[in-house]
PDB file of C-alpha atoms in Angstrom:
ATOM      1  CA  MET A   1     105.470  70.813 -79.579  1.00 33.00           C
ATOM      2  CA  THR A   2     106.528  73.318 -76.985  1.00 36.00           C
ATOM      3  CA  ILE A   3     109.395  73.739 -74.600  1.00 38.00           C
ATOM      4  CA  GLN A   4     108.317  73.779 -70.996  1.00 38.00           C
ATOM      5  CA  GLN A   5     109.804  76.696 -69.098  1.00 37.00           C
ATOM      6  CA  PRO A   6     112.300  75.583 -66.471  1.00 36.00           C
ATOM      7  CA  PRO A   7     112.012  76.821 -62.902  1.00 34.00           C
ATOM      8  CA  ALA A   8     112.647  80.511 -62.420  1.00 36.00           C
ATOM      9  CA  MET A   9     116.195  81.510 -61.628  1.00 36.00           C
ATOM     10  CA  PRO A  10     116.927  83.891 -58.762  1.00 39.00           C
ATOM     11  CA  PRO A  11     117.250  87.499 -59.875  1.00 44.00           C
ATOM     12  CA  ALA A  12     120.710  88.870 -60.589  1.00 43.00           C
ATOM     13  CA  PRO A  13     122.275  90.860 -57.751  1.00 45.00           C
ATOM     14  CA  PRO A  14     121.973  94.644 -58.032  1.00 47.00           C
ATOM     15  CA  PRO A  15     124.747  96.404 -60.000  1.00 43.00           C
ATOM     16  CA  GLY A  16     127.963  96.554 -58.024  1.00 42.00           C
ATOM     17  CA  MET A  17     126.930  93.793 -55.596  1.00 44.00           C
ATOM     18  CA  VAL A  18     129.032  90.656 -55.868  1.00 43.00           C
ATOM     19  CA  PRO A  19     127.409  87.381 -54.737  1.00 47.00           C
ATOM     20  CA  VAL A  20     128.961  85.738 -51.701  1.00 45.00           C
ATOM     21  CA  ALA A  21     130.632  82.480 -52.740  1.00 48.00           C
ATOM     22  CA  PRO A  22     130.179  79.393 -50.586  1.00 52.00           C
ATOM     23  CA  PRO A  23     133.322  77.977 -48.973  1.00 55.00           C
ATOM     24  CA  PHE A  24     135.556  76.219 -51.493  1.00 58.00           C
ATOM     25  CA  ASP A  25     134.954  72.480 -51.465  1.00 66.00           C
ATOM     26  CA  ASP A  26     137.143  70.450 -53.826  1.00 74.00           C
ATOM     27  CA  ALA A  27     135.040  67.306 -53.353  1.00 76.00           C
ATOM     28  CA  ARG A  28     131.913  69.186 -54.377  1.00 76.00           C
ATOM     29  CA  ARG A  29     133.712  70.630 -57.421  1.00 78.00           C
ATOM     30  CA  ARG A  30     134.716  67.146 -58.558  1.00 82.00           C
ATOM     31  CA  GLU A  31     131.183  65.889 -57.985  1.00 82.00           C
ATOM     32  CA  ILE A  32     129.770  68.689 -60.125  1.00 83.00           C
ATOM     33  CA  ARG A  33     132.240  67.811 -62.885  1.00 82.00           C
ATOM     34  CA  GLY A  34     131.081  64.212 -62.761  1.00 84.00           C
ATOM     35  CA  VAL A  35     127.417  65.141 -62.991  1.00 86.00           C
ATOM     36  CA  LEU A  36     127.787  67.596 -65.865  1.00 90.00           C
ATOM     37  CA  ARG A  37     130.542  66.027 -67.962  1.00 92.00           C
ATOM     38  CA  HIS A  38     129.451  64.324 -71.185  1.00 93.00           C
ATOM     39  CA  PRO A  39     129.720  60.558 -70.555  1.00 92.00           C
ATOM     40  CA  LEU A  40     132.032  60.017 -73.545  1.00 93.00           C
ATOM     41  CA  GLU A  41     134.329  62.987 -72.971  1.00 94.00           C
ATOM     42  CA  ASN A  42     136.969  61.119 -70.984  1.00 94.00           C
ATOM     43  CA  LEU A  43     137.070  58.278 -73.514  1.00 95.00           C
ATOM     44  CA  THR A  44     137.509  60.662 -76.439  1.00 94.00           C
ATOM     45  CA  LEU A  45     140.179  62.501 -74.424  1.00 95.00           C
ATOM     46  CA  ILE A  46     142.164  59.280 -73.934  1.00 95.00           C
ATOM     47  CA  VAL A  47     141.975  58.511 -77.662  1.00 95.00           C
ATOM     48  CA  ALA A  48     143.048  62.064 -78.558  1.00 94.00           C
ATOM     49  CA  VAL A  49     146.012  61.937 -76.156  1.00 95.00           C
ATOM     50  CA  LEU A  50     147.204  58.590 -77.545  1.00 95.00           C
ATOM     51  CA  VAL A  51     146.927  59.814 -81.140  1.00 94.00           C
ATOM     52  CA  SER A  52     148.667  63.059 -80.176  1.00 92.00           C
ATOM     53  CA  LEU A  53     151.555  61.137 -78.596  1.00 92.00           C
ATOM     54  CA  ILE A  54     152.015  59.210 -81.838  1.00 92.00           C
ATOM     55  CA  VAL A  55     151.975  62.394 -83.938  1.00 89.00           C
ATOM     56  CA  MET A  56     154.408  64.213 -81.668  1.00 88.00           C
ATOM     57  CA  SER A  57     156.732  61.203 -81.351  1.00 88.00           C
ATOM     58  CA  VAL A  58     156.900  60.851 -85.126  1.00 88.00           C
ATOM     59  CA  SER A  59     157.522  64.598 -85.430  1.00 87.00           C
ATOM     60  CA  ILE A  60     160.355  64.563 -82.895  1.00 87.00           C
ATOM     61  CA  GLY A  61     161.888  61.538 -84.633  1.00 86.00           C
ATOM     62  CA  SER A  62     161.643  63.300 -87.988  1.00 86.00           C
ATOM     63  CA  VAL A  63     163.342  66.439 -86.641  1.00 84.00           C
ATOM     64  CA  VAL A  64     166.145  64.455 -84.988  1.00 86.00           C
ATOM     65  CA  ASP A  65     166.707  62.452 -88.177  1.00 82.00           C
ATOM     66  CA  ALA A  66     166.811  65.620 -90.289  1.00 83.00           C
ATOM     67  CA  LEU A  67     169.351  67.270 -87.998  1.00 81.00           C
ATOM     68  CA  ARG A  68     171.553  64.184 -87.938  1.00 81.00           C
ATOM     69  CA  ASN A  69     171.617  64.066 -91.726  1.00 82.00           C
ATOM     70  CA  GLY A  70     172.141  67.785 -92.228  1.00 77.00           C
ATOM     71  CA  ARG A  71     168.664  68.403 -93.650  1.00 82.00           C
ATOM     72  CA  GLU A  72     166.236  71.145 -92.763  1.00 81.00           C
ATOM     73  CA  PRO A  73     163.352  69.784 -90.651  1.00 80.00           C
ATOM     74  CA  GLY A  74     159.864  70.028 -92.094  1.00 79.00           C
ATOM     75  CA  ILE A  75     157.818  72.920 -90.770  1.00 81.00           C
ATOM     76  CA  TYR A  76     155.021  70.726 -89.399  1.00 82.00           C
ATOM     77  CA  SER A  77     157.420  68.267 -87.795  1.00 82.00           C
ATOM     78  CA  LEU A  78     159.202  71.186 -86.148  1.00 83.00           C
ATOM     79  CA  LEU A  79     155.882  72.679 -85.002  1.00 84.00           C
ATOM     80  CA  PHE A  80     154.800  69.508 -83.211  1.00 83.00           C
ATOM     81  CA  ALA A  81     158.272  68.820 -81.835  1.00 84.00           C
ATOM     82  CA  LEU A  82     158.264  72.285 -80.260  1.00 86.00           C
ATOM     83  CA  ALA A  83     154.622  72.022 -79.151  1.00 87.00           C
ATOM     84  CA  PRO A  84     155.252  72.858 -75.460  1.00 89.00           C
ATOM     85  CA  LEU A  85     156.894  76.170 -76.364  1.00 92.00           C
ATOM     86  CA  VAL A  86     154.543  76.971 -79.251  1.00 90.00           C
ATOM     87  CA  LEU A  87     151.461  76.404 -77.115  1.00 89.00           C
ATOM     88  CA  TRP A  88     152.828  78.443 -74.206  1.00 93.00           C
ATOM     89  CA  LEU A  89     153.583  81.374 -76.552  1.00 92.00           C
ATOM     90  CA  MET A  90     150.158  81.180 -78.228  1.00 92.00           C
ATOM     91  CA  ARG A  91     148.256  81.214 -74.940  1.00 91.00           C
ATOM     92  CA  GLY A  92     150.389  83.988 -73.487  1.00 91.00           C
ATOM     93  CA  GLN A  93     149.940  86.145 -76.573  1.00 91.00           C
ATOM     94  CA  LEU A  94     146.176  85.649 -76.576  1.00 89.00           C
ATOM     95  CA  MET A  95     145.899  86.708 -72.946  1.00 90.00           C
ATOM     96  CA  ALA A  96     148.124  89.747 -73.551  1.00 90.00           C
ATOM     97  CA  ARG A  97     145.926  90.883 -76.454  1.00 89.00           C
ATOM     98  CA  LEU A  98     142.826  90.654 -74.281  1.00 89.00           C
ATOM     99  CA  ARG A  99     144.444  92.508 -71.392  1.00 89.00           C
ATOM    100  CA  VAL A 100     145.466  95.484 -73.545  1.00 90.00           C
ATOM    101  CA  GLY A 101     142.717  95.458 -76.190  1.00 89.00           C
ATOM    102  CA  GLY A 102     139.559  94.095 -74.565  1.00 89.00           C
ATOM    103  CA  VAL A 103     137.152  95.617 -72.087  1.00 92.00           C
ATOM    104  CA  LYS A 104     137.533  93.796 -68.785  1.00 93.00           C
ATOM    105  CA  ILE A 105     134.294  92.915 -67.013  1.00 93.00           C
ATOM    106  CA  THR A 106     134.516  94.365 -63.500  1.00 93.00           C
ATOM    107  CA  PRO A 107     132.157  95.497 -60.708  1.00 92.00           C
ATOM    108  CA  THR A 108     132.038  98.934 -62.385  1.00 91.00           C
ATOM    109  CA  GLN A 109     132.293  97.903 -66.066  1.00 90.00           C
ATOM    110  CA  TYR A 110     129.305  95.709 -66.968  1.00 90.00           C
ATOM    111  CA  PRO A 111     128.457  94.967 -63.322  1.00 90.00           C
ATOM    112  CA  GLU A 112     125.512  92.683 -64.182  1.00 90.00           C
ATOM    113  CA  ALA A 113     127.802  90.426 -66.230  1.00 90.00           C
ATOM    114  CA  TYR A 114     130.410  90.525 -63.467  1.00 92.00           C
ATOM    115  CA  ALA A 115     127.819  89.339 -60.949  1.00 91.00           C
ATOM    116  CA  MET A 116     126.826  86.498 -63.301  1.00 92.00           C
ATOM    117  CA  LEU A 117     130.473  85.501 -63.642  1.00 93.00           C
ATOM    118  CA  GLN A 118     131.032  85.332 -59.887  1.00 92.00           C
ATOM    119  CA  GLU A 119     127.728  83.543 -59.376  1.00 91.00           C
ATOM    120  CA  ALA A 120     128.482  80.886 -62.010  1.00 92.00           C
ATOM    121  CA  ALA A 121     131.970  80.229 -60.623  1.00 91.00           C
ATOM    122  CA  ALA A 122     130.549  79.827 -57.106  1.00 89.00           C
ATOM    123  CA  ALA A 123     127.767  77.535 -58.355  1.00 88.00           C
ATOM    124  CA  PHE A 124     130.325  75.243 -59.999  1.00 89.00           C
ATOM    125  CA  GLY A 125     132.490  75.019 -56.890  1.00 86.00           C
ATOM    126  CA  MET A 126     135.402  77.036 -58.277  1.00 88.00           C
ATOM    127  CA  LYS A 127     137.836  78.662 -55.892  1.00 86.00           C
ATOM    128  CA  LYS A 128     138.111  81.793 -58.054  1.00 89.00           C
ATOM    129  CA  ALA A 129     136.143  83.219 -60.962  1.00 92.00           C
ATOM    130  CA  PRO A 130     138.068  83.622 -64.230  1.00 93.00           C
ATOM    131  CA  ASP A 131     138.796  87.026 -65.694  1.00 93.00           C
ATOM    132  CA  ALA A 132     136.381  88.010 -68.457  1.00 94.00           C
ATOM    133  CA  TYR A 133     136.646  90.412 -71.366  1.00 93.00           C
ATOM    134  CA  VAL A 134     134.387  91.853 -74.060  1.00 92.00           C
ATOM    135  CA  VAL A 135     136.140  92.119 -77.427  1.00 90.00           C
ATOM    136  CA  LEU A 136     135.075  93.727 -80.684  1.00 88.00           C
ATOM    137  CA  GLY A 137     132.994  91.279 -82.691  1.00 82.00           C
ATOM    138  CA  ASN A 138     132.461  93.108 -85.997  1.00 83.00           C
ATOM    139  CA  GLY A 139     129.370  90.992 -86.565  1.00 79.00           C
ATOM    140  CA  MET A 140     130.792  87.691 -85.340  1.00 83.00           C
ATOM    141  CA  ILE A 141     128.858  85.673 -82.762  1.00 86.00           C
ATOM    142  CA  ASN A 142     131.384  83.904 -80.575  1.00 87.00           C
ATOM    143  CA  ALA A 143     132.817  83.409 -77.089  1.00 90.00           C
ATOM    144  CA  ALA A 144     135.690  81.290 -75.788  1.00 91.00           C
ATOM    145  CA  ALA A 145     137.613  80.183 -72.715  1.00 91.00           C
ATOM    146  CA  SER A 146     141.359  79.790 -72.312  1.00 91.00           C
ATOM    147  CA  GLY A 147     144.183  80.252 -69.846  1.00 90.00           C
ATOM    148  CA  HIS A 148     147.854  81.016 -69.343  1.00 90.00           C
ATOM    149  CA  GLY A 149     149.919  79.890 -66.394  1.00 87.00           C
ATOM    150  CA  PHE A 150     147.654  79.735 -63.361  1.00 87.00           C
ATOM    151  CA  ARG A 151     145.219  82.302 -64.778  1.00 89.00           C
ATOM    152  CA  ARG A 152     141.987  81.455 -66.573  1.00 93.00           C
ATOM    153  CA  PHE A 153     139.898  83.807 -68.665  1.00 91.00           C
ATOM    154  CA  ILE A 154     136.955  83.992 -71.011  1.00 93.00           C
ATOM    155  CA  PHE A 155     136.096  86.467 -73.728  1.00 91.00           C
ATOM    156  CA  VAL A 156     132.800  87.294 -75.380  1.00 90.00           C
ATOM    157  CA  TYR A 157     132.492  89.017 -78.739  1.00 90.00           C
ATOM    158  CA  SER A 158     130.614  92.295 -78.470  1.00 88.00           C
ATOM    159  CA  ASP A 159     127.830  91.263 -80.874  1.00 83.00           C
ATOM    160  CA  LEU A 160     127.015  88.255 -78.730  1.00 83.00           C
ATOM    161  CA  PHE A 161     127.365  90.290 -75.553  1.00 81.00           C
ATOM    162  CA  GLU A 162     124.784  92.777 -76.872  1.00 80.00           C
ATOM    163  CA  VAL A 163     122.132  90.055 -76.969  1.00 77.00           C
ATOM    164  CA  GLY A 164     122.346  89.745 -73.188  1.00 67.00           C
ATOM    165  CA  GLY A 165     122.420  93.474 -72.537  1.00 62.00           C
ATOM    166  CA  ARG A 166     120.216  95.062 -69.895  1.00 57.00           C
ATOM    167  CA  LEU A 167     117.437  95.854 -72.382  1.00 51.00           C
ATOM    168  CA  LYS A 168     117.569  92.571 -74.316  1.00 75.00           C
ATOM    169  CA  ASN A 169     117.738  89.040 -72.886  1.00 81.00           C
ATOM    170  CA  PRO A 170     120.007  88.674 -69.842  1.00 85.00           C
ATOM    171  CA  ASP A 171     119.286  84.938 -69.652  1.00 88.00           C
ATOM    172  CA  VAL A 172     121.176  84.462 -72.926  1.00 89.00           C
ATOM    173  CA  LEU A 173     124.221  86.081 -71.362  1.00 90.00           C
ATOM    174  CA  ARG A 174     123.767  83.932 -68.255  1.00 91.00           C
ATOM    175  CA  PHE A 175     123.787  80.781 -70.364  1.00 93.00           C
ATOM    176  CA  ILE A 176     126.829  81.929 -72.357  1.00 93.00           C
ATOM    177  CA  ILE A 177     128.783  82.815 -69.223  1.00 94.00           C
ATOM    178  CA  GLY A 178     127.748  79.515 -67.632  1.00 94.00           C
ATOM    179  CA  HIS A 179     128.926  77.684 -70.766  1.00 95.00           C
ATOM    180  CA  GLU A 180     132.340  79.379 -70.862  1.00 95.00           C
ATOM    181  CA  VAL A 181     132.934  79.170 -67.116  1.00 95.00           C
ATOM    182  CA  GLY A 182     131.900  75.530 -67.465  1.00 94.00           C
ATOM    183  CA  HIS A 183     134.758  74.939 -69.901  1.00 95.00           C
ATOM    184  CA  ILE A 184     137.167  76.146 -67.216  1.00 94.00           C
ATOM    185  CA  ALA A 185     135.435  74.286 -64.369  1.00 92.00           C
ATOM    186  CA  ALA A 186     135.626  71.069 -66.417  1.00 92.00           C
ATOM    187  CA  GLY A 187     139.372  71.500 -66.975  1.00 92.00           C
ATOM    188  CA  HIS A 188     139.148  72.250 -70.693  1.00 94.00           C
ATOM    189  CA  ALA A 189     141.450  75.299 -70.448  1.00 92.00           C
ATOM    190  CA  SER A 190     144.357  73.457 -68.817  1.00 92.00           C
ATOM    191  CA  TYR A 191     147.758  73.881 -70.509  1.00 92.00           C
ATOM    192  CA  TRP A 192     148.562  70.210 -69.963  1.00 93.00           C
ATOM    193  CA  ARG A 193     145.283  69.138 -71.506  1.00 93.00           C
ATOM    194  CA  TRP A 194     145.906  71.340 -74.544  1.00 92.00           C
ATOM    195  CA  LEU A 195     149.449  70.007 -74.851  1.00 91.00           C
ATOM    196  CA  GLY A 196     148.264  66.426 -74.487  1.00 90.00           C
ATOM    197  CA  ILE A 197     145.869  66.727 -77.448  1.00 92.00           C
ATOM    198  CA  PHE A 198     147.956  69.152 -79.560  1.00 91.00           C
ATOM    199  CA  GLY A 199     148.977  66.566 -82.138  1.00 87.00           C
ATOM    200  CA  SER A 200     145.474  65.144 -82.538  1.00 89.00           C
ATOM    201  CA  GLN A 201     144.220  68.387 -84.091  1.00 85.00           C
ATOM    202  CA  ILE A 202     145.581  67.387 -87.515  1.00 85.00           C
ATOM    203  CA  VAL A 203     144.006  63.917 -87.449  1.00 87.00           C
ATOM    204  CA  PRO A 204     140.523  63.869 -89.033  1.00 87.00           C
ATOM    205  CA  PHE A 205     137.662  62.997 -86.653  1.00 90.00           C
ATOM    206  CA  VAL A 206     139.840  62.481 -83.542  1.00 91.00           C
ATOM    207  CA  GLY A 207     140.287  66.102 -82.425  1.00 91.00           C
ATOM    208  CA  PRO A 208     136.800  67.208 -83.526  1.00 92.00           C
ATOM    209  CA  VAL A 209     134.962  64.440 -81.673  1.00 94.00           C
ATOM    210  CA  LEU A 210     136.697  65.388 -78.409  1.00 95.00           C
ATOM    211  CA  SER A 211     135.908  69.049 -79.045  1.00 93.00           C
ATOM    212  CA  ARG A 212     132.224  68.234 -79.571  1.00 94.00           C
ATOM    213  CA  ALA A 213     132.125  66.230 -76.342  1.00 95.00           C
ATOM    214  CA  GLN A 214     133.636  69.204 -74.504  1.00 95.00           C
ATOM    215  CA  GLU A 215     131.050  71.553 -76.030  1.00 95.00           C
ATOM    216  CA  TYR A 216     128.211  69.317 -74.858  1.00 95.00           C
ATOM    217  CA  THR A 217     129.791  69.312 -71.397  1.00 94.00           C
ATOM    218  CA  ALA A 218     129.982  73.107 -71.394  1.00 95.00           C
ATOM    219  CA  ASP A 219     126.354  73.268 -72.575  1.00 94.00           C
ATOM    220  CA  ASN A 220     125.440  71.121 -69.555  1.00 93.00           C
ATOM    221  CA  PHE A 221     127.155  73.662 -67.301  1.00 93.00           C
ATOM    222  CA  GLY A 222     125.359  76.528 -69.054  1.00 93.00           C
ATOM    223  CA  TYR A 223     122.031  74.727 -68.741  1.00 92.00           C
ATOM    224  CA  ALA A 224     122.637  73.963 -65.069  1.00 90.00           C
ATOM    225  CA  TYR A 225     123.320  77.643 -64.436  1.00 91.00           C
ATOM    226  CA  CYS A 226     120.517  79.121 -66.572  1.00 89.00           C
ATOM    227  CA  ALA A 227     118.304  76.595 -68.345  1.00 88.00           C
ATOM    228  CA  ARG A 228     115.915  79.155 -69.794  1.00 87.00           C
ATOM    229  CA  GLY A 229     118.767  80.937 -71.587  1.00 88.00           C
ATOM    230  CA  SER A 230     119.631  77.860 -73.662  1.00 90.00           C
ATOM    231  CA  ALA A 231     116.887  78.184 -76.294  1.00 89.00           C
ATOM    232  CA  PRO A 232     117.419  81.902 -77.075  1.00 88.00           C
ATOM    233  CA  ALA A 233     121.189  81.298 -77.142  1.00 90.00           C
ATOM    234  CA  MET A 234     120.697  78.658 -79.848  1.00 91.00           C
ATOM    235  CA  GLN A 235     118.348  81.007 -81.683  1.00 89.00           C
ATOM    236  CA  THR A 236     121.096  83.626 -81.697  1.00 88.00           C
ATOM    237  CA  LEU A 237     123.656  81.157 -83.035  1.00 88.00           C
ATOM    238  CA  ALA A 238     121.191  80.307 -85.803  1.00 87.00           C
ATOM    239  CA  VAL A 239     120.436  83.773 -87.197  1.00 85.00           C
ATOM    240  CA  GLY A 240     122.288  86.386 -85.164  1.00 82.00           C
ATOM    241  CA  LYS A 241     121.376  89.083 -82.683  1.00 80.00           C
ATOM    242  CA  TYR A 242     118.551  90.760 -84.610  1.00 81.00           C
ATOM    243  CA  LEU A 243     116.428  87.881 -85.935  1.00 81.00           C
ATOM    244  CA  ASN A 244     116.818  85.535 -82.968  1.00 79.00           C
ATOM    245  CA  PRO A 245     113.307  86.208 -81.549  1.00 82.00           C
ATOM    246  CA  THR A 246     111.780  85.007 -84.841  1.00 85.00           C
ATOM    247  CA  VAL A 247     113.322  81.517 -84.706  1.00 84.00           C
ATOM    248  CA  ASP A 248     111.330  78.413 -83.776  1.00 86.00           C
ATOM    249  CA  ILE A 249     114.042  76.496 -81.935  1.00 86.00           C
ATOM    250  CA  ASN A 250     111.815  73.413 -81.726  1.00 86.00           C
ATOM    251  CA  ALA A 251     111.696  73.249 -85.529  1.00 86.00           C
ATOM    252  CA  ILE A 252     115.504  73.295 -85.632  1.00 87.00           C
ATOM    253  CA  ALA A 253     115.729  70.593 -82.951  1.00 87.00           C
ATOM    254  CA  ASP A 254     113.165  68.454 -84.816  1.00 86.00           C
ATOM    255  CA  ARG A 255     115.338  68.544 -87.949  1.00 87.00           C
ATOM    256  CA  ALA A 256     118.143  66.811 -86.043  1.00 88.00           C
ATOM    257  CA  GLU A 257     116.076  63.633 -86.364  1.00 86.00           C
ATOM    258  CA  GLN A 258     114.862  64.345 -89.903  1.00 86.00           C
ATOM    259  CA  GLU A 259     117.998  65.452 -91.778  1.00 88.00           C
ATOM    260  CA  LYS A 260     119.784  62.314 -92.969  1.00 88.00           C
ATOM    261  CA  GLY A 261     122.556  61.291 -95.330  1.00 88.00           C
ATOM    262  CA  PHE A 262     126.308  60.852 -95.580  1.00 91.00           C
ATOM    263  CA  PHE A 263     127.129  64.533 -95.956  1.00 92.00           C
ATOM    264  CA  ILE A 264     125.035  65.491 -92.930  1.00 89.00           C
ATOM    265  CA  TRP A 265     127.064  62.953 -90.955  1.00 90.00           C
ATOM    266  CA  LEU A 266     130.345  64.196 -92.463  1.00 92.00           C
ATOM    267  CA  VAL A 267     129.696  67.867 -91.708  1.00 89.00           C
ATOM    268  CA  ASN A 268     129.102  67.065 -88.052  1.00 91.00           C
ATOM    269  CA  ALA A 269     131.996  64.585 -87.873  1.00 90.00           C
ATOM    270  CA  LEU A 270     134.497  67.225 -89.018  1.00 91.00           C
ATOM    271  CA  ALA A 271     133.070  70.079 -86.916  1.00 91.00           C
ATOM    272  CA  SER A 272     134.635  71.330 -83.685  1.00 90.00           C
ATOM    273  CA  HIS A 273     131.143  72.093 -82.312  1.00 91.00           C
ATOM    274  CA  PRO A 274     128.017  69.953 -82.618  1.00 93.00           C
ATOM    275  CA  VAL A 275     125.951  71.105 -85.584  1.00 92.00           C
ATOM    276  CA  LEU A 276     123.230  73.483 -84.452  1.00 92.00           C
ATOM    277  CA  ALA A 277     120.277  71.128 -84.945  1.00 91.00           C
ATOM    278  CA  TRP A 278     121.945  68.391 -82.878  1.00 91.00           C
ATOM    279  CA  ARG A 279     122.970  70.861 -80.206  1.00 92.00           C
ATOM    280  CA  ALA A 280     119.460  72.301 -79.906  1.00 91.00           C
ATOM    281  CA  HIS A 281     118.087  68.766 -79.770  1.00 90.00           C
ATOM    282  CA  ALA A 282     120.444  67.856 -76.907  1.00 90.00           C
ATOM    283  CA  LEU A 283     119.476  70.959 -74.935  1.00 90.00           C
ATOM    284  CA  ARG A 284     115.793  70.140 -75.371  1.00 86.00           C
ATOM    285  CA  ASP A 285     115.945  66.431 -74.571  1.00 83.00           C
ATOM    286  CA  ARG A 286     117.731  66.337 -71.222  1.00 81.00           C
ATOM    287  CA  SER A 287     117.142  62.620 -70.764  1.00 79.00           C
ATOM    288  CA  ALA A 288     120.083  61.666 -73.007  1.00 82.00           C
ATOM    289  CA  PRO A 289     123.553  63.116 -73.681  1.00 87.00           C
ATOM    290  CA  GLY A 290     124.259  64.921 -76.930  1.00 88.00           C
ATOM    291  CA  ARG A 291     125.167  62.671 -79.854  1.00 90.00           C
ATOM    292  CA  LEU A 292     128.791  62.872 -80.996  1.00 90.00           C
ATOM    293  CA  VAL A 293     128.764  60.865 -84.234  1.00 89.00           C
ATOM    294  CA  TRP A 294     125.351  59.424 -85.038  1.00 89.00           C
ATOM    295  CA  ARG A 295     122.123  61.296 -85.684  1.00 84.00           C
ATOM    296  CA  PRO A 296     119.927  61.974 -82.618  1.00 83.00           C
ATOM    297  CA  ARG A 297     117.001  59.705 -82.060  1.00 77.00           C
ATOM    298  CA  GLU A 298     113.413  60.622 -81.302  1.00 69.00           C
ATOM    299  CA  PRO A 299     113.352  62.527 -78.012  1.00 59.00           C
ATOM    300  CA  LYS A 300     112.547  60.579 -74.899  1.00 52.00           C
ATOM    301  CA  LEU A 301     111.533  63.721 -73.075  1.00 49.00           C
ATOM    302  CA  LEU A 302     110.067  66.823 -74.700  1.00 43.00           C
ATOM    303  CA  GLY A 303     109.713  68.989 -71.629  1.00 45.00           C
ATOM    304  CA  MET A 304     112.597  70.570 -69.780  1.00 43.00           C
ATOM    305  CA  PRO A 305     112.925  69.215 -66.234  1.00 38.00           C
ATOM    306  CA  PRO A 306     114.677  71.150 -63.476  1.00 39.00           C
ATOM    307  CA  ALA A 307     118.296  71.762 -64.379  1.00 41.00           C
ATOM    308  CA  HIS A 308     120.368  68.734 -63.459  1.00 43.00           C
ATOM    309  CA  PRO A 309     118.554  67.527 -60.332  1.00 40.00           C
ATOM    310  CA  GLY A 310     121.656  65.489 -59.444  1.00 42.00           C
ATOM    311  CA  LEU A 311     123.794  68.591 -59.052  1.00 47.00           C
ATOM    312  CA  PRO A 312     125.019  68.600 -55.442  1.00 47.00           C
ATOM    313  CA  PRO A 313     123.865  71.627 -53.431  1.00 48.00           C
ATOM    314  CA  ALA A 314     126.303  74.220 -52.239  1.00 46.00           C
ATOM    315  CA  PRO A 315     127.383  73.840 -48.603  1.00 45.00           C
ATOM    316  CA  PRO A 316     125.590  76.156 -46.179  1.00 46.00           C
ATOM    317  CA  ARG A 317     127.115  79.579 -45.733  1.00 40.00           C
ATOM    318  CA  GLY A 318     128.796  80.283 -42.392  1.00 42.00           C
TER     319      GLY A 318
END
């Protein structure tokens, strides 16, 4: 079983050259969101918001009752009652740490990555590319997207960034940047979205299933931007930056269908990200969305077709 190579991507612009973005088109941006969003994401979002409202309402009631009766409010009740302020402070502090401690990706600092960032934002119909930073990984393989106020940003741990360096595999970095920019393009970094689901994070299964749906959505964005970077990115998540070329990603994807049992189900159900075998399976079989709760079925399509043929084309440039 082999993975068919997707169509070649256009070469990255030369260092220092920033791609010209097409004119901003909000209708096209919404259409792209609709094409790439996991079909169950909005449903899981509604459930998470409703559960969060219950948790936060109970917390506010508990705090008010404690104050009326001269008792000290419980720490968790107080946390959820003050969620708007707590969340605003957390996001602001995270962005401040990146601004003073990370290496900002610019036209002169990691110009190839900067060009990828601008290119991905333009491809997804965004008005402006998010800021991006490289932070010290100390062996950790990770990247994330967030925001504060009207600003959006992503950060990539240095160990993961090294995999996509000029002498390694730039397509991995393309996929990662497409994935993280996809989180922002899909609205996952919105303050109001985070606030709306804040309380659901303590409820088993509810918060994690939404998070997994969002990760599949972001994977769709990454695949649409650079399909051929998806397999080596999963290889890197499996064994790290040194052994990734030795991994048979098809063998991992095959095990998504083979590994069974209650604890396999439970590990995925409680995870914020789809377990690796299921995620690799979803990236290989593009005929069906990634599975959120139940084990993937036998693939309907083993080859990789062109990345999201339904993705609307960019409007012609002036």
